[in-house]
PDB file of C-alpha atoms in Angstrom:
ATOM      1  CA  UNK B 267      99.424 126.851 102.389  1.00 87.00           C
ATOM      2  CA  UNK B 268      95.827 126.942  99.510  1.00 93.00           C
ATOM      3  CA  UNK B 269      93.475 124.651 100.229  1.00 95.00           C
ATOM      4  CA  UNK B 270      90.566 124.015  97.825  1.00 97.00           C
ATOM      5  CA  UNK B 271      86.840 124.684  99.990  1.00 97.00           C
ATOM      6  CA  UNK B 272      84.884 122.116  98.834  1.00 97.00           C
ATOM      7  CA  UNK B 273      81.538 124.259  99.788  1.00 97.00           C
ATOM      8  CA  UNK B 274      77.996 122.761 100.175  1.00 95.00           C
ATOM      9  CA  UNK B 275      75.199 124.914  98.681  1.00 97.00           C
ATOM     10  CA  UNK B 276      72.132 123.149 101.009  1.00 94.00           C
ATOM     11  CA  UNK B 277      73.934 125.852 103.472  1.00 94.00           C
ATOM     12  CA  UNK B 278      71.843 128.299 101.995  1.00 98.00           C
ATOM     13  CA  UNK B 279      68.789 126.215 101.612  1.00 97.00           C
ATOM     14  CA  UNK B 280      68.264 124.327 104.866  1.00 95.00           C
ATOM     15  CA  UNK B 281      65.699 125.700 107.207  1.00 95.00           C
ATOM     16  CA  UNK B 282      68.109 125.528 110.455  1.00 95.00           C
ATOM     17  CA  UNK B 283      70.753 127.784 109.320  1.00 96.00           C
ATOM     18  CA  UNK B 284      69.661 130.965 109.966  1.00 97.00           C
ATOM     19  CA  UNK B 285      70.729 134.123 107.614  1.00 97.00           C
ATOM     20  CA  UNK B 286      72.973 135.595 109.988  1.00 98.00           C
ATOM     21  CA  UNK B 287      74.905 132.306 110.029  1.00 96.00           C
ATOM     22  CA  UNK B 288      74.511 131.887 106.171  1.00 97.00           C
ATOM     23  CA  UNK B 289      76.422 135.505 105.745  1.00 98.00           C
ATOM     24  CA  UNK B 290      78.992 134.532 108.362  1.00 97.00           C
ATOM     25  CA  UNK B 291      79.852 131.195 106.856  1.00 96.00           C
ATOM     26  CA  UNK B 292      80.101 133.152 103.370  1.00 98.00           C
ATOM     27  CA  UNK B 293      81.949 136.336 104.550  1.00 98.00           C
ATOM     28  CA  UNK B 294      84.385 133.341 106.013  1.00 96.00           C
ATOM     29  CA  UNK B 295      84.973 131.260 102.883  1.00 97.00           C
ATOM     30  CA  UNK B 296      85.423 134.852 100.466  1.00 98.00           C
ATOM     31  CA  UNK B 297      87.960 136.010 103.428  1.00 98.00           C
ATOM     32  CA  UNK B 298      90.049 132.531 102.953  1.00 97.00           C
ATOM     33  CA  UNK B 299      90.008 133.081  99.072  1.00 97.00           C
ATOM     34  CA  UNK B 300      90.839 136.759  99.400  1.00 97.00           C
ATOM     35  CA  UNK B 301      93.576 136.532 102.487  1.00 97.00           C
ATOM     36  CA  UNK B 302      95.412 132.802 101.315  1.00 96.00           C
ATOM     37  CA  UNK B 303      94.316 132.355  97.574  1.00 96.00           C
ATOM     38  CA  UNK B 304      92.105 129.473  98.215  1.00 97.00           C
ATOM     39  CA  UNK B 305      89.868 128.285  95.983  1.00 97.00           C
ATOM     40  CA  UNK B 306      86.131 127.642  96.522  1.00 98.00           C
ATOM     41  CA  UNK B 307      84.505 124.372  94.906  1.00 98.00           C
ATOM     42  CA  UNK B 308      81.420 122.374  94.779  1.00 98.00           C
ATOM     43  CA  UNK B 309      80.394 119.710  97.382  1.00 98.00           C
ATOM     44  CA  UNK B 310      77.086 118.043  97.293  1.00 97.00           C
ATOM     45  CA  UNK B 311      75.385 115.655  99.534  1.00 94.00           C
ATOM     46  CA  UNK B 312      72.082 115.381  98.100  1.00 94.00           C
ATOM     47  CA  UNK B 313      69.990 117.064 101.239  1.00 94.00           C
ATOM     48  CA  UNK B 314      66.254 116.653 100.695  1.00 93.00           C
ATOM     49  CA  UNK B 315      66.105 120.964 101.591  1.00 94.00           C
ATOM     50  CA  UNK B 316      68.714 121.431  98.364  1.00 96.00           C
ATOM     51  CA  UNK B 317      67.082 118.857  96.094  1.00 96.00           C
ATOM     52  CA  UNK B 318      63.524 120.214  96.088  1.00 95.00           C
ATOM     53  CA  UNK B 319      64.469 123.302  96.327  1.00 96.00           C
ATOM     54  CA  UNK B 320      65.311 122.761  92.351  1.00 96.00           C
ATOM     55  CA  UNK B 321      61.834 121.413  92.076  1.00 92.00           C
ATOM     56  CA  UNK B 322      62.816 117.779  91.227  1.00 94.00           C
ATOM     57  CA  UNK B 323      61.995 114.734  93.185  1.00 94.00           C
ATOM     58  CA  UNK B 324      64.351 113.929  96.264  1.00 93.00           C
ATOM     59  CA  UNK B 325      65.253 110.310  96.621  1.00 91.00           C
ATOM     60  CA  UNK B 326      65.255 108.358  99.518  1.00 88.00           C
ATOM     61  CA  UNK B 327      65.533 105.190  99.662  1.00 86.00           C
ATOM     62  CA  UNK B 328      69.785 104.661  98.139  1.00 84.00           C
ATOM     63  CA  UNK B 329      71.344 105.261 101.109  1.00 83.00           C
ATOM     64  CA  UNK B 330      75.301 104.491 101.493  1.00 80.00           C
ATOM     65  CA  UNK B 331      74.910 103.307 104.996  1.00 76.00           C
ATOM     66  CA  UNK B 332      72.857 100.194 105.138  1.00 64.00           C
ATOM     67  CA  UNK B 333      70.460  99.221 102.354  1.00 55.00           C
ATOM     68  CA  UNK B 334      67.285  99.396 104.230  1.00 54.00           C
ATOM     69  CA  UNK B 335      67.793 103.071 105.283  1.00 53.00           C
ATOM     70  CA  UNK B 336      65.470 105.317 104.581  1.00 53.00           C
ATOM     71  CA  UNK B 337      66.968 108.338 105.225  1.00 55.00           C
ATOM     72  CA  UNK B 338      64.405 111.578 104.690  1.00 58.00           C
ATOM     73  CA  UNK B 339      67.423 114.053 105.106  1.00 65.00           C
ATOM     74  CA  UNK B 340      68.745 112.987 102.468  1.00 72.00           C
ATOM     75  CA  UNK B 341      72.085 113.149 102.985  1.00 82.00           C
ATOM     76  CA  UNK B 342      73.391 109.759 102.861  1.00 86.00           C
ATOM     77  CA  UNK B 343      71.821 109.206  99.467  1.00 90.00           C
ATOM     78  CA  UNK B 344      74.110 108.144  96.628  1.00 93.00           C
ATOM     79  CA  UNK B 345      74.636 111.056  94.343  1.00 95.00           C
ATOM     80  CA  UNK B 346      74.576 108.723  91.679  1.00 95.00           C
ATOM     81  CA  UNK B 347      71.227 107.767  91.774  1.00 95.00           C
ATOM     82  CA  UNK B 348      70.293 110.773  90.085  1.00 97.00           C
ATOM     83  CA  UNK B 349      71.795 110.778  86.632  1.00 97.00           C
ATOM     84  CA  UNK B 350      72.663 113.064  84.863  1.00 98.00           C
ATOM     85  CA  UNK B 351      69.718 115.171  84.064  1.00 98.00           C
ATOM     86  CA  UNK B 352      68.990 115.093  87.503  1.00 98.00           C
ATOM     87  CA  UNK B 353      72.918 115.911  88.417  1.00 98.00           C
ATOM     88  CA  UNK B 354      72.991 118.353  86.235  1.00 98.00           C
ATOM     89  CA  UNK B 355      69.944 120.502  87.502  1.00 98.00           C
ATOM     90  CA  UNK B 356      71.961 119.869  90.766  1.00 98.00           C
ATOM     91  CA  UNK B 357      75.152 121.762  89.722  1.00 98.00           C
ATOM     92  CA  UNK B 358      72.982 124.578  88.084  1.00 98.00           C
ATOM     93  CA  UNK B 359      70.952 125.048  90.901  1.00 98.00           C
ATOM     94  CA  UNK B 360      74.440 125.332  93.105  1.00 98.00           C
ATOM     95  CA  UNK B 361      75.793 126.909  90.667  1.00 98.00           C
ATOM     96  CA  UNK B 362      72.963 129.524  90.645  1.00 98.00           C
ATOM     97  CA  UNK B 363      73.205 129.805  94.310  1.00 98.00           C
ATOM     98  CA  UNK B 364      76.616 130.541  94.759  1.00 98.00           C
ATOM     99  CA  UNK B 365      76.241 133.690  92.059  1.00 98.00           C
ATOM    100  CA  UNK B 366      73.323 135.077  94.536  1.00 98.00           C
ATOM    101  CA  UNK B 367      75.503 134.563  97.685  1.00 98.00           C
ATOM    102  CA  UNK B 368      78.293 136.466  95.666  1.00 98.00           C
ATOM    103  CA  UNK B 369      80.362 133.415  95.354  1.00 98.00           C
ATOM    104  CA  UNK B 370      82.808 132.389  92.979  1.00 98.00           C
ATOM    105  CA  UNK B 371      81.386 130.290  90.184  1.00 98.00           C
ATOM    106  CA  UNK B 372      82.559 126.429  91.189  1.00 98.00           C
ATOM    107  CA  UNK B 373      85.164 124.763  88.819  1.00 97.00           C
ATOM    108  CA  UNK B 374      85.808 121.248  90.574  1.00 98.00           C
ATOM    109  CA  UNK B 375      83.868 119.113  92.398  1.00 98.00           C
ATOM    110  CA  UNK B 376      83.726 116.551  95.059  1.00 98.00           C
ATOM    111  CA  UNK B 377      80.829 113.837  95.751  1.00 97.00           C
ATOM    112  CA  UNK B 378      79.006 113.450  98.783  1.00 94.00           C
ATOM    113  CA  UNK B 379      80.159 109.980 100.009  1.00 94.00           C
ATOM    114  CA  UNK B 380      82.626 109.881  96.863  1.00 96.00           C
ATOM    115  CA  UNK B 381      79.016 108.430  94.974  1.00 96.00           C
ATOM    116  CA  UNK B 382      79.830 109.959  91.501  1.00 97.00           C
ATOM    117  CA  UNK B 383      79.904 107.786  88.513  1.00 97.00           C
ATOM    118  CA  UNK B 384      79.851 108.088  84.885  1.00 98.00           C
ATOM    119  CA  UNK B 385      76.651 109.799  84.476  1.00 98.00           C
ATOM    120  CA  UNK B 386      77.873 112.274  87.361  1.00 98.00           C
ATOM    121  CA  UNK B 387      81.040 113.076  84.920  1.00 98.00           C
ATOM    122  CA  UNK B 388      79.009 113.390  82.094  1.00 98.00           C
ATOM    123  CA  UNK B 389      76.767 115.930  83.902  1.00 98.00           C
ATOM    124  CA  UNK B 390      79.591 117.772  85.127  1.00 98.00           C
ATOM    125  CA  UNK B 391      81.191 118.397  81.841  1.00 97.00           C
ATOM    126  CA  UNK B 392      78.106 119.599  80.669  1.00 97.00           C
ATOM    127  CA  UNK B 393      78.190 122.230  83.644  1.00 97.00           C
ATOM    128  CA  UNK B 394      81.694 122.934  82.433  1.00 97.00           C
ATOM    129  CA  UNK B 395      83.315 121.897  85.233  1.00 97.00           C
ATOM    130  CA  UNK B 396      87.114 121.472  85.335  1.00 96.00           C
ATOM    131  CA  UNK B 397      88.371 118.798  88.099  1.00 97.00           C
ATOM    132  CA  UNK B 398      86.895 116.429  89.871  1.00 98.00           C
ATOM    133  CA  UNK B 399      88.031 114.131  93.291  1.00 98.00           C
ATOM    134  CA  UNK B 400      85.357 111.500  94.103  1.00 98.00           C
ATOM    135  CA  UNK B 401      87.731 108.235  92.739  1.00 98.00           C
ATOM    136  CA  UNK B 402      88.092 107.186  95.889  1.00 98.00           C
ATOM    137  CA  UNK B 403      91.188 104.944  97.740  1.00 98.00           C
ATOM    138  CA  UNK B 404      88.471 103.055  99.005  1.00 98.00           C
ATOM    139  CA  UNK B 405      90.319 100.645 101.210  1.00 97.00           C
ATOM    140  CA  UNK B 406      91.208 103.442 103.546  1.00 97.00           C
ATOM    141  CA  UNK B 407      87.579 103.363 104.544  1.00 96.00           C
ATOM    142  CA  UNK B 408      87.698 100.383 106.476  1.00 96.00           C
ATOM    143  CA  UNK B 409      85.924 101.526 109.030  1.00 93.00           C
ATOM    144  CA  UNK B 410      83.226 101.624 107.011  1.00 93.00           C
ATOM    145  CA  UNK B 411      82.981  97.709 106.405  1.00 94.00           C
ATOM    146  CA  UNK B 412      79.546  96.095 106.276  1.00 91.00           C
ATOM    147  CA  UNK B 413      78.001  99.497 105.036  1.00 90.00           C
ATOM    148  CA  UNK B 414      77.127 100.392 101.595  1.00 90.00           C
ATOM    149  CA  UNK B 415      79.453 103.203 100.986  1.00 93.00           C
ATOM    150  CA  UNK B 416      82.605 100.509 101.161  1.00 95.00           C
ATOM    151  CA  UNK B 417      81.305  98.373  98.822  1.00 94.00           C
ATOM    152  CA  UNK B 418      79.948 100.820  96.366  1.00 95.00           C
ATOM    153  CA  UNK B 419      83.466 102.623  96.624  1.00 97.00           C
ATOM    154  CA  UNK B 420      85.082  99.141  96.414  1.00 97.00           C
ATOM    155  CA  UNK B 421      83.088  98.453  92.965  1.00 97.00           C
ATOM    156  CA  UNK B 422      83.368 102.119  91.254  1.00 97.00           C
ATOM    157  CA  UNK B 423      86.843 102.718  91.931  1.00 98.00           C
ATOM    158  CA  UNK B 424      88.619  99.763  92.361  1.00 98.00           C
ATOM    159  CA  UNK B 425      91.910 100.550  90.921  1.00 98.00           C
ATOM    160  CA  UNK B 426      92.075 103.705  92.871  1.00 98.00           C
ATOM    161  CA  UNK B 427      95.283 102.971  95.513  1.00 98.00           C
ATOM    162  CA  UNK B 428      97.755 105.100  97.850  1.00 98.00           C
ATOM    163  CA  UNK B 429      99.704 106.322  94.385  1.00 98.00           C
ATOM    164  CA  UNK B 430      96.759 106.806  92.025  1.00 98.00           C
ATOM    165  CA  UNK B 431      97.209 109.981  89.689  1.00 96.00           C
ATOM    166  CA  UNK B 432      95.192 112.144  87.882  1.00 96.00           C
ATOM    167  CA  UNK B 433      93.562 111.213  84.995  1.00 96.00           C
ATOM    168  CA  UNK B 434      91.235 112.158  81.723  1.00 95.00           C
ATOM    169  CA  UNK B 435      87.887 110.012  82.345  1.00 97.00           C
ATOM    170  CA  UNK B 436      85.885 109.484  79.099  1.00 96.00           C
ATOM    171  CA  UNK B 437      82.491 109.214  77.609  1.00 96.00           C
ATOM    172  CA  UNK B 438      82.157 105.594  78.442  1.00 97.00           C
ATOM    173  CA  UNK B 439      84.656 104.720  81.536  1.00 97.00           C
ATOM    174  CA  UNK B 440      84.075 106.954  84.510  1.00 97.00           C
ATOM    175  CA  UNK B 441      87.752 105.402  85.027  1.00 97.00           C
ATOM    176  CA  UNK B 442      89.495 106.132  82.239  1.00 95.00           C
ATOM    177  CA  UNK B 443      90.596 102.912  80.597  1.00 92.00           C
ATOM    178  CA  UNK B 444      88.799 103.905  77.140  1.00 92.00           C
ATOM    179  CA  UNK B 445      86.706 106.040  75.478  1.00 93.00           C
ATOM    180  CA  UNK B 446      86.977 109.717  73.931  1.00 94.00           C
ATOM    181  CA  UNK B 447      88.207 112.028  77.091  1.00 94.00           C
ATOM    182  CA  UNK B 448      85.827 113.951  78.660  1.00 94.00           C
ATOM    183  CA  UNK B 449      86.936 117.852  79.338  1.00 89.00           C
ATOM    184  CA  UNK B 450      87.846 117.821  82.799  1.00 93.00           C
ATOM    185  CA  UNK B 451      90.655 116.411  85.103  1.00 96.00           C
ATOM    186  CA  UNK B 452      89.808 113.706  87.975  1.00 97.00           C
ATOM    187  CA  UNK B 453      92.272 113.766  90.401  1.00 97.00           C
ATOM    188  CA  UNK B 454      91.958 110.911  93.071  1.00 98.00           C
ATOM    189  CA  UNK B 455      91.188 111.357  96.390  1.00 98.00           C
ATOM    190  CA  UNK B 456      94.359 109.173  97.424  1.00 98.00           C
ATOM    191  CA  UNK B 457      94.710 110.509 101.187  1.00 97.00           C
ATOM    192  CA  UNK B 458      91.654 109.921 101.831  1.00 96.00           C
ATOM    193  CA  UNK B 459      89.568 112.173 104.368  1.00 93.00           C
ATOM    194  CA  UNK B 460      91.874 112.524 107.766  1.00 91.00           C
ATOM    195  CA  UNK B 461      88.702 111.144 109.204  1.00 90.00           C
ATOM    196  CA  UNK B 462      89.886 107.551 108.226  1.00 93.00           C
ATOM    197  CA  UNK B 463      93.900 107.825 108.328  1.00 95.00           C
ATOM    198  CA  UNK B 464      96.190 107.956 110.953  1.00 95.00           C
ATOM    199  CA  UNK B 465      99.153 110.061 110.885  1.00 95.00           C
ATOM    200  CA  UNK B 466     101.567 106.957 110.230  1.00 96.00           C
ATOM    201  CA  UNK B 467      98.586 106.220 107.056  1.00 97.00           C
ATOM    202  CA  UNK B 468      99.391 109.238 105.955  1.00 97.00           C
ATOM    203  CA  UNK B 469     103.040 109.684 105.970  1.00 97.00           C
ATOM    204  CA  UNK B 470     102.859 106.435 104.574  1.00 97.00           C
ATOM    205  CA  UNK B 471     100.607 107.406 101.870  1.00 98.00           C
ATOM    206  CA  UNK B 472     103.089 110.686 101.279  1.00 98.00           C
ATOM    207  CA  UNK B 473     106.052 108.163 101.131  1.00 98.00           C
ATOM    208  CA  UNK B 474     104.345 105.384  98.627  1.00 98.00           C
ATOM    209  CA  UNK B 475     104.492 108.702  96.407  1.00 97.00           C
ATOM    210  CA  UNK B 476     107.648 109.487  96.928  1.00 97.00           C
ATOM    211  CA  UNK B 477     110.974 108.267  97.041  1.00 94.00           C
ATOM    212  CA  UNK B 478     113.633 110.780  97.594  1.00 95.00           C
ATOM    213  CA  UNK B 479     114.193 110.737  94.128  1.00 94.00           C
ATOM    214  CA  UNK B 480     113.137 113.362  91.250  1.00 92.00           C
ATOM    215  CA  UNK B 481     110.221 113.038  90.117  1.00 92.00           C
ATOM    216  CA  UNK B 482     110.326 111.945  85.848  1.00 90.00           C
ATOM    217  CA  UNK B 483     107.224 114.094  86.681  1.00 91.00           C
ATOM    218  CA  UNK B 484     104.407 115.355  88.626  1.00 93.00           C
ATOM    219  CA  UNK B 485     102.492 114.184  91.383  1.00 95.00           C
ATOM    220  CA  UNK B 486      99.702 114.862  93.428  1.00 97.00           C
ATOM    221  CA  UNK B 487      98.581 113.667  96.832  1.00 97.00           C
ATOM    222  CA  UNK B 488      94.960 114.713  98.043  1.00 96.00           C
ATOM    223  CA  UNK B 489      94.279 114.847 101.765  1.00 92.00           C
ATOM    224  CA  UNK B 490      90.807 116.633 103.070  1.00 92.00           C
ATOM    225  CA  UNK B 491      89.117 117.037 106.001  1.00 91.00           C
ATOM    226  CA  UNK B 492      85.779 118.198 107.301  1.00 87.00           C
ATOM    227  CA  UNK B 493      86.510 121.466 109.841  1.00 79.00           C
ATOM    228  CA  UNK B 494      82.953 121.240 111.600  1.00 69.00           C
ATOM    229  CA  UNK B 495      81.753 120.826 115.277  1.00 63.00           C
ATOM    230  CA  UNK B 496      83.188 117.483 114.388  1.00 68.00           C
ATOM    231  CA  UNK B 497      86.550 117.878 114.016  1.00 78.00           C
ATOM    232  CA  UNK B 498      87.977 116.794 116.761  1.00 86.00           C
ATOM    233  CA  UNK B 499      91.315 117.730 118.855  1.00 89.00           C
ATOM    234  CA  UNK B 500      92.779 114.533 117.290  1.00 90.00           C
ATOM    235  CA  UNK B 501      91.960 115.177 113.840  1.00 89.00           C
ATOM    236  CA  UNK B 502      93.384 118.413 114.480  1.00 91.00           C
ATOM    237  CA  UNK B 503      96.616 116.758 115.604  1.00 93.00           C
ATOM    238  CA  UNK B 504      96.572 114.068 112.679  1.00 93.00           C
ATOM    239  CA  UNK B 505      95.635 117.285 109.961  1.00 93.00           C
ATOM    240  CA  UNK B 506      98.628 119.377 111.510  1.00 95.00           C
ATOM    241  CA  UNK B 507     101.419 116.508 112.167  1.00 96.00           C
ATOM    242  CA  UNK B 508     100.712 115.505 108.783  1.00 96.00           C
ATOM    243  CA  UNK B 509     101.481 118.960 107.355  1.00 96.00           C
ATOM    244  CA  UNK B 510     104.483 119.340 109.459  1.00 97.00           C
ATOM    245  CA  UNK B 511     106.141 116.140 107.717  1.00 97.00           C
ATOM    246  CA  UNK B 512     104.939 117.391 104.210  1.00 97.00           C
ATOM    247  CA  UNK B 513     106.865 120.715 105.439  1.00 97.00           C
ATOM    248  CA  UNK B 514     110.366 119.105 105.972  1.00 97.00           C
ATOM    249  CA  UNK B 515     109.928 118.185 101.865  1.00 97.00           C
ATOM    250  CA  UNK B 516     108.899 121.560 100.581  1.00 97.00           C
ATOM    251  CA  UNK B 517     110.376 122.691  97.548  1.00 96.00           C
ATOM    252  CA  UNK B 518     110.701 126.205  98.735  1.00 96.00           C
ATOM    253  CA  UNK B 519     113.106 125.119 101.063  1.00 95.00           C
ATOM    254  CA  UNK B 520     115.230 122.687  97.747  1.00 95.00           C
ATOM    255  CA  UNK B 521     113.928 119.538 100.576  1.00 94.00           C
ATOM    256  CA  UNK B 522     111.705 117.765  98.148  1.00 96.00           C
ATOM    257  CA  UNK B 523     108.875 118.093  95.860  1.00 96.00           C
ATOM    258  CA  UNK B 524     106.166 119.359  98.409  1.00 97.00           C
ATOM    259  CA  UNK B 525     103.855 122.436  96.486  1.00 96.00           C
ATOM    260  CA  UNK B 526     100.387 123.283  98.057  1.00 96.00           C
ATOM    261  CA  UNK B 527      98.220 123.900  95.332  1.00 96.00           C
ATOM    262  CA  UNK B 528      94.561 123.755  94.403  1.00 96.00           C
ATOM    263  CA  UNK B 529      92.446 121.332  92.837  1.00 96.00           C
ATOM    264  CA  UNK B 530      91.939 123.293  90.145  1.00 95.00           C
ATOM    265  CA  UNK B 531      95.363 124.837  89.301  1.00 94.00           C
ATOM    266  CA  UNK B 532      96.049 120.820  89.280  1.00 94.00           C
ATOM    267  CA  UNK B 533      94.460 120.827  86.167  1.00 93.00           C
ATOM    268  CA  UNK B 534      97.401 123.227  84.669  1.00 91.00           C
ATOM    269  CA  UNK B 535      99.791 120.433  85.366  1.00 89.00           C
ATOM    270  CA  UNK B 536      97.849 117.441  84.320  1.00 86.00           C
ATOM    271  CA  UNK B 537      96.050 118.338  81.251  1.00 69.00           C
ATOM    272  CA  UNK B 538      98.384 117.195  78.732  1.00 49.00           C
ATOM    273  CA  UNK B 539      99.468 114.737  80.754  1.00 54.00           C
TER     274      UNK B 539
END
C-alpha cells in the first residue's frame, strides 16, 4: 500500500497549531515516506493565515459554499480566484515552507475544493510541478447541490466521469481538448473523496474501469480521503472495505490489474501516453 499525502502548508502558518504539534504532524508525514514509500504533495485551501503570510492580499468574498459567504478564514475560497501570479507566489511560498520544515520538495498537487483552472495549471508548470488531481467527477458531489462548489465543478470539469484518465492539459484548455501540452500530467480525481461515495459507489466506480479483461493499457483510479478528527468510524469502514475489494484484483497475486502507486510515479506511465 503508497498513498500520495496531499499536505497543507497553512499547518505551519496558522496561529492555533502550536510548534509541538507542527513537529509531530511533520515527524508523522517523513515517517510514512520513510517506513511505506509514500509520497508527500501539495494541498492548498487558500487560508487567510497562509495567504498573507506571502504578503499578498487574501480574498474573501469567492466562496464555494453559497455566493454571499464571506468567509474571513479563508478556506472555502476558490483557488482560482487568484491567478496565476497570485497561484504561483502560493506554490513558492509552500514550496519554501516545506524546505524549512525539512520536507520533500512537492511534485503534484491537489486544489482545495478541486477550484483549479487554467491559470492554476499554468502557474503550476511554472513551479515545475509534475501531476496534478483537481478535474473533478463532479457528479459524485451531490451532496453538495445548491452550493457553489457543484456548480463550479459541474462547469470546469464537465467531461470528467467514473472512467476519466489521465491527460496532458495545454496552454489554452485546462481540459485538454487543444492547445500545445503543458509539462505536467492531470490525473482525475475519478473516486472522488470517500467523503461522498459509498462503498457500492466505489466498487462501482472500480468496476466501470474494469472489466475482467486485459487492459490494451493502463489505468488509474483515484480515491482520497481526509484522515482528521473528521474521519469518521464509517469512512473508516467505506476507506477499508473498499481496499479489501481492490485486494481480491491485485496483480501481485495474477487476480487483476490492481497496483498502488503514487500520483507522481503515475506520471511514468502516462507521459507518453
Amino acid at each position: 500500500m503508497r498513498i500520495t499525502h496531499f499536505w497543507a502548508p497553512y499547518t505551519y502558518t496558522d496561529p492555533m497549531v502550536t510548534e509541538q504539534r507542527r513537529d509531530q504532524l511533520t515527524q508523522f508525514v517523513l515517517g510514512m515516506q520513510q517506513m511505506y514509500n509514500d509520497k508527500i504533495g501539495l494541498h492548498i485551501h487558500p487560508w487567510c493565515n497562509f495567504v498573507e503570510d506571502t504578503r499578498i492580499p487574501c480574498i474573501t468574498d469567492a466562496s464555494d459554499v453559497n455566493a454571499n459567504d464571506n468567509n474571513t478564514t479563508n478556506y472555502t475560497i476558490r483557488l482560482e480566484t487568484y491567478q496565476r501570479d497570485g497561484m504561483a507566489t502560493l506554490l513558492q511560498h509552500a514550496k519554501d515552507i516545506f524546505a524549512a520544515r525539512g520536507l520533500p520538495v512537492p511534485q503534484t498537487f491537489r486544489a482545495g475544493g478541486w477550484t483549479a483552472d487554467l491559470d492554476t495549471f499554468l502557474a503550476l508548470q511554472d513551479k515545475g510541478f509534475i501531476a496534478d488531481s483537481s478535474a473533478l467527477n463532479w457528479a459524485r458531489i451531490e451532496e453538495w447541490k445548491g452550493h457553489n462548489i457543484y456548480d463550479w465543478t459541474m462547469q470546469h470539469w464537465a467531461p470528467i466521469g467514473d472512467t476519466s484518465q489521465p491527460y496532458l492539459p495545454t496552454s489554452t484548455d485546462a481540459l485538454g481538448a487543444s492547445g500545445t501540452p503543458l509539462g505536467f500530467v492531470e490525473v482525475p480525481d475519478n473516486g472522488v473523496m470517500i467523503d461522498y461515495v459509498s462503498t457500492d459507489e466505489m466498487t462501482g466506480i472500480f468496476d466501470a474501469n474494469w472489466d475482467g479483461k486485459a487492459f490494451a493499457k493502463p489505468k488509474t483510479l483515484m480515491m482520497g480521503f481526509h484522515p482528521s478528527t473528521s474521519f469518521s468510524e464509517d469512512e473508516y469502514n467505506r476507506v477499508n472495505d473498499f481496499l479489501k475489494y481492490a485486494d481480491m484484483h491485485l496483480a501481485t497475486t495474477d487476480l487483476g490489474p490492481v497496483v498502488y502507486t503514487t500520483l507522481s510515479d503515475v506520471t511514468t506511465v502516462f507521459a507518453a501516453q
